[in-house]
Amino acid sequence: MNPSAPPPPPASIPGTPADAILARLAARFSCREFDGSPIDRAEIEAILCDGVEAPSSCNHQNWHFIVVSEPELKLRARDISGGNLHFAHCSALIYLCFQKGWTHDKFSIVQSVAGACYHMMLSAHLRGYACIWNAGIGDTDALAAMLGVPGTFEIQGALAIGRPKPSAPKIKAPRRPPAETRSWNRFERPAHALYPARPAPAYPYWRIRNSDNPFAEWNPAAWGWDRIADFRGYAVWAKSPLAGVYRSRRQGDATTLEIATLPDLPDGAHLLEVMPWGGTYSTELRRRYGAGVHLHLAELSPHNHLFILERLRQEGLSGANVHAELFAAGRLPHADASIDAAFLPQVLEHMPETSTILAEVARVLKPGGIAVISARNSRSRYGLYYRRRLSREMVPNQGPFAPLPAATVRTRLAAHFAIVEEFGISLAAAGDATRVDGWLRRFARLYVARVAKSASR
Ligand SMILES: Cc1cc2nc3c(=O)[nH]c(=O)nc-3n(C[C@H](O)[C@H](O)[C@H](O)COP(=O)(O)O)c2cc1C
């Protein structure tokens, strides 16, 4: 090499075409609301051609892509996926498959298909289309039967391409700051982004499955506030802030009962929701009280606020008098005796400790103010299901949690408040939302209490 030769230019120089293309690529975000219009077959073929320019392990190119464009098949694809409703309205759903037989112990075939998929995504994006990569395709046997895929091929995911509906959310999921995800010459990562795992001699990642993760740490105390805040702040973006997202059909009726336990509030009153996460309760609270009641959303991460505010907009609900407020380590930012009612639906069991937050809720409530607090009960069929099954799965996107004994929650509440009303929801492990009164409530899935701050506090 000639030592006097100028160094090669950096890959991207501001103002050059490369820089403009990279900026455009960085602006890509997933779309989950398509308008259903068709895209020319030639355009989809061009995107597929771009995709296979990706590298592949040993150049095997052992991938196979099945384009599903027929409306009837897309509807079936949506039904098989379970949750990915956008499959029905995209223009083309490209199933990502590979031929089984080679892995090089590092899933290199999976890495190769992933590279091709992302290349197709970027191609589609540059050509002006919207897209989303999906691992949530559902039962692959049902898909193989639908598409005639032989057993020697695996169906790994699906890339949905289309044109966005005008109303589709236009915000990009937040990215972690650089120092959290990279280091030079040795491993370094800030403590809040290092999540706990159960003690084990080794952590072979191929042992981890959705329904069976021997390393999953579900105890929020092992995580601590900072790591819970960090995890939830990004995980909420697993979905777009669309109307109805994160509203579980199973949980829906319980939500109605919990919200009905709150008191009526006049316009101008202040209602506090703690750790609302994806806004499933916040939207219902807005519907019940309207924009005249101040809705304080005490969250651990500003990313969750961004998500909830857009979700309110998507559901046609006013953002007026919504106060996005951060809290940390269980300490609320509100002034003493400033809140008329507080709502903590199934969040105590997500906290590393509960004494600080309960004292804080008592502090910020006005004398005579009401709090409705519910918790998943470990002394229930649900508790049994949690111990035997659920807690062996991956930690869910709403963060780690551990059900609490209803009696313990009651004792903790009684230390700060007068208990006005208490009941249980459902003796079944899941699904049912029947109210349970009397002594049996101690064994219900959810323990719900309406408590009051005594006027003398
Ligand atoms: C491998 C993979 C699988 C994904 N699976 C799904 C899925 O099944 N459903 C879905 O709604 N989003 C899915 N996503 C989209 C991610 O949630 C999304 O990329 C992420 O939240 C970042 O948002 P952005 O793509 O808008 O930047 C998947 C993404 C990847 C890379």
PDB file of C-alpha atoms and ligand atoms in Angstrom, residues 28-32 84 86-87 121 131-137 171-173 175 234 237-240, ligand 1:
ATOM      1  CA  ARG A  28     -37.933   2.751   8.586  1.00  0.00           C
ATOM      2  CA  PHE A  29     -40.434   1.510  11.139  1.00  0.00           C
ATOM      3  CA  SER A  30     -42.837  -1.388  11.244  1.00  0.00           C
ATOM      4  CA  CYS A  31     -46.374  -1.017   9.954  1.00  0.00           C
ATOM      5  CA  ARG A  32     -49.250  -3.011  11.448  1.00  0.00           C
ATOM      6  CA  ASN A  84     -51.006 -10.697  13.783  1.00  0.00           C
ATOM      7  CA  HIS A  86     -52.225  -7.203   9.775  1.00  0.00           C
ATOM      8  CA  PHE A  87     -51.622 -10.426   7.802  1.00  0.00           C
ATOM      9  CA  MET A 121     -37.390  -5.110   4.163  1.00  0.00           C
ATOM     10  CA  CYS A 131     -43.528  -3.704   6.003  1.00  0.00           C
ATOM     11  CA  ILE A 132     -43.194  -5.746   9.146  1.00  0.00           C
ATOM     12  CA  TRP A 133     -41.183  -8.830  10.000  1.00  0.00           C
ATOM     13  CA  ASN A 134     -43.113 -11.421  11.975  1.00  0.00           C
ATOM     14  CA  ALA A 135     -42.034 -14.409  13.984  1.00  0.00           C
ATOM     15  CA  GLY A 136     -45.590 -14.732  15.303  1.00  0.00           C
ATOM     16  CA  ILE A 137     -46.852 -16.933  12.475  1.00  0.00           C
ATOM     17  CA  ILE A 171     -43.776   6.832  15.276  1.00  0.00           C
ATOM     18  CA  LYS A 172     -40.693   4.700  15.450  1.00  0.00           C
ATOM     19  CA  ALA A 173     -40.000   2.477  18.430  1.00  0.00           C
ATOM     20  CA  ARG A 175     -33.759   2.735  20.242  1.00  0.00           C
ATOM     21  CA  TYR A 234     -38.666  -1.033  25.146  1.00  0.00           C
ATOM     22  CA  TRP A 237     -43.081  -1.476  21.463  1.00  0.00           C
ATOM     23  CA  ALA A 238     -43.447  -5.137  20.568  1.00  0.00           C
ATOM     24  CA  LYS A 239     -46.727  -3.821  19.151  1.00  0.00           C
ATOM     25  CA  SER A 240     -47.716  -0.490  17.649  1.00  0.00           C
TER      26      SER A 240
HETATM   27  C1  LIG B   1     -37.495 -11.516  14.223  1.00  0.00           C
HETATM   28  C2  LIG B   1     -38.616 -10.531  14.440  1.00  0.00           C
HETATM   29  C3  LIG B   1     -39.886 -11.006  14.713  1.00  0.00           C
HETATM   30  C4  LIG B   1     -40.958 -10.111  14.894  1.00  0.00           C
HETATM   31  N1  LIG B   1     -42.217 -10.608  15.096  1.00  0.00           N
HETATM   32  C5  LIG B   1     -43.278  -9.771  15.194  1.00  0.00           C
HETATM   33  C6  LIG B   1     -44.592 -10.263  15.291  1.00  0.00           C
HETATM   34  O1  LIG B   1     -44.846 -11.466  15.238  1.00  0.00           O
HETATM   35  N2  LIG B   1     -45.609  -9.368  15.408  1.00  0.00           N
HETATM   36  C7  LIG B   1     -45.391  -8.020  15.440  1.00  0.00           C
HETATM   37  O2  LIG B   1     -46.354  -7.272  15.570  1.00  0.00           O
HETATM   38  N3  LIG B   1     -44.131  -7.518  15.336  1.00  0.00           N
HETATM   39  C8  LIG B   1     -43.079  -8.352  15.196  1.00  0.00           C
HETATM   40  N4  LIG B   1     -41.801  -7.847  15.014  1.00  0.00           N
HETATM   41  C9  LIG B   1     -41.613  -6.403  14.894  1.00  0.00           C
HETATM   42  C10 LIG B   1     -40.922  -5.794  16.105  1.00  0.00           C
HETATM   43  O3  LIG B   1     -41.833  -5.701  17.192  1.00  0.00           O
HETATM   44  C11 LIG B   1     -40.397  -4.413  15.720  1.00  0.00           C
HETATM   45  O4  LIG B   1     -39.445  -4.572  14.716  1.00  0.00           O
HETATM   46  C12 LIG B   1     -39.767  -3.702  16.903  1.00  0.00           C
HETATM   47  O5  LIG B   1     -40.764  -3.359  17.850  1.00  0.00           O
HETATM   48  C13 LIG B   1     -39.015  -2.444  16.484  1.00  0.00           C
HETATM   49  O6  LIG B   1     -39.894  -1.582  15.815  1.00  0.00           O
HETATM   50  P1  LIG B   1     -39.608  -1.016  14.345  1.00  0.00           P
HETATM   51  O7  LIG B   1     -39.522  -2.188  13.411  1.00  0.00           O
HETATM   52  O8  LIG B   1     -40.821  -0.153  14.049  1.00  0.00           O
HETATM   53  O9  LIG B   1     -38.348  -0.239  14.376  1.00  0.00           O
HETATM   54  C14 LIG B   1     -40.726  -8.712  14.825  1.00  0.00           C
HETATM   55  C15 LIG B   1     -39.434  -8.244  14.540  1.00  0.00           C
HETATM   56  C16 LIG B   1     -38.394  -9.142  14.335  1.00  0.00           C
HETATM   57  C17 LIG B   1     -37.034  -8.612  13.986  1.00  0.00           C
END
